[in-house]
Amino acid sequence: MDPVRQVMDTVADADTGNELYGALAPLYDIFFAERCDYDALATFVSDRAPAGARSVAVGACGTGRLLARLADRYDCAVGLDSSAAMLRLAAGRTDAALVRADLRTVTAPGAFDLLTVTGNSLAHLPAGDPDGVRTAFESAAESLTPGGTLVCDFMLTDSLMNGYATEDTVETERCRVERRVVTRIEDRGADSLGQAGRYDYEFTMTDRRTGETVRAEASLPVRVFESGALPGVARSVGFTETALVDPPTPYGGGLMARVPE
């Protein structure tokens, strides 16, 4: 089947409000292929790996674009994601091992020299789980070899403004994808980490060859963090070296953390 036709059929069949990483995974893949420089991101992550690193895990690997680039650099590469739809797309892009797993619960004791979680994935851990970020860091620390490194990105608190709307468009040879995002701030418990909100998405995809257009909506919880919050969490679960970094992603913050050797 024509791949553009297949994506449009998937979007057209999605229920309004469907979870973004499920039925709308092919649309997500097209949009971020144009917005993110995955080659630069792979270099950024690898430059922070411990000397002699041979194994890497990509948490929340999505459709596998970063995983595919890192898999060429290491003897062992594993992608982890909770979305079966994302993993199906990743399987068509890389031969790296793929595991359906939640960042908060999956552990592979001492298995990886390098573990990375980018694409603002920490921000989308369920807002109803106030300990979700801490638990994800605990799982990451347990899964690293002595001296192993975690590299992640995150959104900064000042990026969450109630009612703020953004609109952007990506163009491919065949189609145009427009995205509108409206931010909603939500109440959170006093013990929750990060300020909680929600992103309401509207996607419009147009096939320029046929003129056909499909539209879909989705809504995701989001959390943003003060710059010093995540290094503190990392140290509290066993990382002994932490540093704020500036990743080549649009979310504003980044963290590198190492477990003791």
Coordinates of C-alpha atoms in Angstrom, one line a residue:
M1 CA 0.0 0.0 0.0
D2 CA 1.0 3.6 -0.6
P3 CA 2.7 4.6 2.7
V4 CA 1.1 8.0 2.7
R5 CA -2.3 6.4 2.0
Q6 CA -1.7 4.0 4.9
V7 CA -0.9 6.8 7.3
M8 CA -4.0 8.7 6.3
D9 CA -6.2 5.7 6.7
T10 CA -4.7 5.1 10.2
V11 CA -5.4 8.7 11.2
A12 CA -8.9 8.7 9.7
D13 CA -9.8 5.6 11.7
A14 CA -8.4 6.9 15.0
D15 CA -10.9 7.9 17.7
T16 CA -11.0 11.5 18.7
G17 CA -8.7 12.0 21.7
N18 CA -6.9 8.8 21.0
E19 CA -3.6 8.4 22.8
L20 CA -0.9 10.0 20.6
Y21 CA 1.5 7.1 20.8
G22 CA -1.0 4.5 19.7
A23 CA -3.1 5.0 16.5
L24 CA -1.4 8.2 15.6
A25 CA 2.2 6.8 15.8
P26 CA 2.7 7.0 12.0
L27 CA 1.8 10.7 12.0
Y28 CA 4.1 11.3 15.0
D29 CA 6.9 9.6 13.0
I30 CA 6.5 11.8 10.0
F31 CA 6.3 15.0 12.0
F32 CA 9.4 14.4 14.2
A33 CA 11.5 13.0 11.3
E34 CA 11.4 16.6 10.0
R35 CA 11.7 18.5 13.3
C36 CA 14.5 16.6 15.1
D37 CA 18.1 16.1 14.0
Y38 CA 18.6 12.5 15.1
D39 CA 22.2 12.4 13.8
A40 CA 23.1 15.3 16.1
L41 CA 21.2 13.7 19.0
A42 CA 23.0 10.4 18.6
T43 CA 26.4 12.1 18.6
F44 CA 25.3 14.2 21.7
V45 CA 24.4 11.0 23.6
S46 CA 27.4 9.0 22.5
D47 CA 29.8 11.8 23.5
R48 CA 28.6 11.4 27.1
A49 CA 29.0 7.6 27.2
P50 CA 31.6 6.2 29.6
A51 CA 34.9 5.2 28.0
G52 CA 34.7 1.8 26.2
A53 CA 30.9 1.7 26.3
R54 CA 29.6 -1.3 24.4
S55 CA 25.9 -1.4 25.2
V56 CA 23.1 1.1 25.0
A57 CA 19.4 1.2 25.9
V58 CA 17.1 3.8 24.5
G59 CA 14.1 4.3 26.8
A60 CA 10.9 5.5 25.2
C61 CA 12.5 4.7 21.8
G62 CA 9.4 5.6 19.9
T63 CA 9.6 4.7 16.2
G64 CA 13.3 3.9 16.5
R65 CA 15.0 6.8 14.7
L66 CA 17.5 7.5 17.5
L67 CA 17.9 3.8 18.3
A68 CA 18.8 3.0 14.7
R69 CA 21.6 5.5 14.8
L70 CA 23.0 4.4 18.2
A71 CA 22.7 0.7 17.2
D72 CA 25.5 1.3 14.6
R73 CA 27.8 2.6 17.3
Y74 CA 27.5 -0.2 19.9
D75 CA 27.8 -3.9 20.1
C76 CA 24.4 -4.2 21.8
A77 CA 21.4 -1.8 21.5
V78 CA 18.0 -2.3 23.0
G79 CA 14.9 -0.1 22.5
L80 CA 12.2 0.2 25.2
D81 CA 8.8 1.6 24.7
S82 CA 5.3 1.1 26.2
S83 CA 3.5 1.6 22.8
A84 CA 3.1 -1.4 20.6
A85 CA 2.4 0.8 17.6
M86 CA 5.6 2.7 18.1
L87 CA 7.6 -0.5 18.4
R88 CA 6.0 -1.9 15.2
L89 CA 7.4 1.1 13.3
A90 CA 10.8 0.8 15.0
A91 CA 11.0 -2.8 13.9
G92 CA 10.9 -1.7 10.3
R93 CA 13.8 0.7 10.9
T94 CA 16.3 -1.2 13.0
D95 CA 17.4 -4.8 13.8
A96 CA 18.1 -3.7 17.4
A97 CA 16.2 -5.6 20.1
L98 CA 12.9 -4.1 21.0
V99 CA 11.0 -4.5 24.3
R100 CA 7.6 -3.3 25.2
A101 CA 8.1 -1.8 28.7
D102 CA 7.3 1.1 31.0
L103 CA 10.3 3.2 32.1
R104 CA 9.1 3.0 35.7
T105 CA 9.1 -0.8 35.9
V106 CA 11.6 -2.3 33.5
T107 CA 15.0 -3.2 34.9
A108 CA 17.9 -5.2 33.4
P109 CA 20.4 -5.3 36.3
G110 CA 23.8 -4.1 35.2
A111 CA 23.1 -4.6 31.5
F112 CA 23.9 -1.3 29.9
D113 CA 26.8 1.1 29.8
L114 CA 24.6 3.9 28.5
L115 CA 20.9 4.6 28.8
T116 CA 19.2 7.5 27.2
V117 CA 15.6 8.9 27.5
T118 CA 15.0 11.8 25.2
G119 CA 12.1 13.3 23.2
N120 CA 10.6 14.8 26.3
S121 CA 9.5 11.4 27.5
L122 CA 10.0 12.1 31.2
A123 CA 7.5 14.9 30.8
H124 CA 4.8 12.4 29.7
L125 CA 5.0 9.9 32.6
P126 CA 1.5 9.7 34.0
A127 CA 0.6 12.8 36.1
G128 CA -1.3 10.5 38.4
D129 CA 1.9 8.8 39.6
P130 CA 3.7 11.4 41.7
D131 CA 6.7 9.0 42.1
G132 CA 6.9 8.0 38.5
V133 CA 10.0 10.1 37.7
R134 CA 11.9 8.9 40.8
T135 CA 10.9 5.3 40.0
A136 CA 12.2 5.6 36.4
F137 CA 15.5 6.9 37.7
E138 CA 15.8 4.0 40.1
S139 CA 15.2 1.6 37.3
A140 CA 17.8 3.3 35.1
A141 CA 20.4 3.2 37.9
E142 CA 19.8 -0.5 38.4
S143 CA 20.1 -1.2 34.7
L144 CA 23.5 0.5 34.3
T145 CA 26.9 -1.1 34.7
P146 CA 29.3 0.4 37.2
G147 CA 30.3 3.8 35.9
G148 CA 27.3 3.7 33.5
T149 CA 25.7 6.9 32.2
L150 CA 22.1 8.2 31.9
V151 CA 21.4 11.0 29.4
C152 CA 18.0 12.6 29.2
D153 CA 16.2 15.7 28.3
F154 CA 13.3 17.5 30.0
M155 CA 11.1 20.6 29.9
L156 CA 11.7 23.6 32.1
T157 CA 9.0 25.1 34.3
D158 CA 8.7 28.4 32.4
S159 CA 7.7 26.5 29.3
L160 CA 4.3 25.6 30.7
M161 CA 1.8 28.5 30.4
N162 CA -1.9 28.0 30.6
G163 CA -3.7 28.5 27.3
Y164 CA -0.5 29.0 25.4
A165 CA -0.9 27.8 21.8
T166 CA 1.7 26.9 19.2
E167 CA 1.3 26.0 15.6
D168 CA 4.0 24.5 13.3
T169 CA 4.1 22.7 10.0
V170 CA 6.4 20.1 8.4
E171 CA 6.6 19.5 4.7
T172 CA 7.7 16.3 3.0
E173 CA 8.0 15.6 -0.7
R174 CA 4.4 14.2 -0.7
C175 CA 2.5 15.6 2.3
R176 CA 2.1 18.5 4.7
V177 CA 1.5 18.0 8.4
E178 CA 0.2 20.8 10.5
R179 CA 0.2 20.6 14.3
R180 CA -1.5 22.9 16.9
V181 CA -0.8 22.4 20.6
V182 CA -2.7 24.1 23.4
T183 CA -1.3 24.0 27.0
R184 CA -3.5 23.4 30.0
I185 CA -2.2 23.7 33.5
E186 CA -3.6 21.2 36.0
D187 CA -3.6 21.0 39.8
R188 CA -1.1 18.6 41.4
G189 CA -0.5 17.1 44.8
A190 CA 2.0 18.8 47.1
D191 CA 4.2 15.7 46.9
S192 CA 4.3 15.5 43.1
L193 CA 7.5 16.3 41.2
G194 CA 7.2 19.0 38.6
Q195 CA 4.4 21.2 37.5
A196 CA 1.6 19.2 35.9
G197 CA -0.4 20.1 32.8
R198 CA -1.8 18.7 29.6
Y199 CA -1.1 19.2 25.9
D200 CA -4.2 19.2 23.6
Y201 CA -3.0 18.4 20.1
E202 CA -4.7 18.9 16.7
F203 CA -3.1 17.4 13.6
T204 CA -3.9 18.0 10.0
M205 CA -2.3 16.0 7.3
T206 CA -2.7 16.8 3.6
D207 CA -1.7 14.7 0.7
R208 CA -0.6 17.2 -1.9
R209 CA -0.9 14.7 -4.7
T210 CA -4.6 14.1 -4.2
G211 CA -5.6 17.1 -2.1
E212 CA -7.1 14.9 0.5
T213 CA -6.9 16.0 4.2
V214 CA -7.4 14.1 7.4
R215 CA -7.6 15.6 10.9
A216 CA -7.1 14.0 14.4
E217 CA -6.9 15.1 18.0
A218 CA -5.0 13.8 21.0
S219 CA -4.4 14.9 24.5
L220 CA -1.4 14.0 26.7
P221 CA -0.4 14.8 30.3
V222 CA 2.9 16.7 30.7
R223 CA 5.2 17.7 33.5
V224 CA 7.8 20.4 33.6
F225 CA 10.7 20.8 36.0
E226 CA 12.9 23.3 37.7
S227 CA 16.4 22.9 36.4
G228 CA 17.8 21.6 39.7
A229 CA 15.0 19.2 40.5
L230 CA 16.1 16.2 38.4
P231 CA 19.8 16.2 39.4
G232 CA 18.5 16.0 43.0
V233 CA 16.3 13.1 42.2
A234 CA 19.1 11.3 40.4
R235 CA 21.5 11.6 43.4
S236 CA 18.8 10.4 45.8
V237 CA 18.5 7.1 43.9
G238 CA 22.2 6.3 43.7
F239 CA 23.7 8.4 40.9
T240 CA 26.9 10.0 42.3
E241 CA 27.8 12.4 39.4
T242 CA 25.2 14.7 37.8
A243 CA 25.4 17.6 35.5
L244 CA 23.0 19.8 33.6
V245 CA 23.6 19.6 29.8
D246 CA 22.2 21.3 26.7
P247 CA 20.9 18.6 24.3
P248 CA 20.0 19.3 20.7
T249 CA 16.3 19.0 21.4
P250 CA 13.7 21.8 21.8
Y251 CA 12.7 21.1 25.4
G252 CA 15.1 23.4 27.3
G253 CA 16.8 21.1 29.7
G254 CA 19.1 18.1 29.9
L255 CA 20.7 15.8 32.4
M256 CA 23.7 13.5 32.5
A257 CA 24.1 11.3 35.5
R258 CA 26.6 8.4 36.3
V259 CA 26.4 5.6 38.8
P260 CA 29.5 4.8 40.9
E261 CA 32.2 2.6 39.4

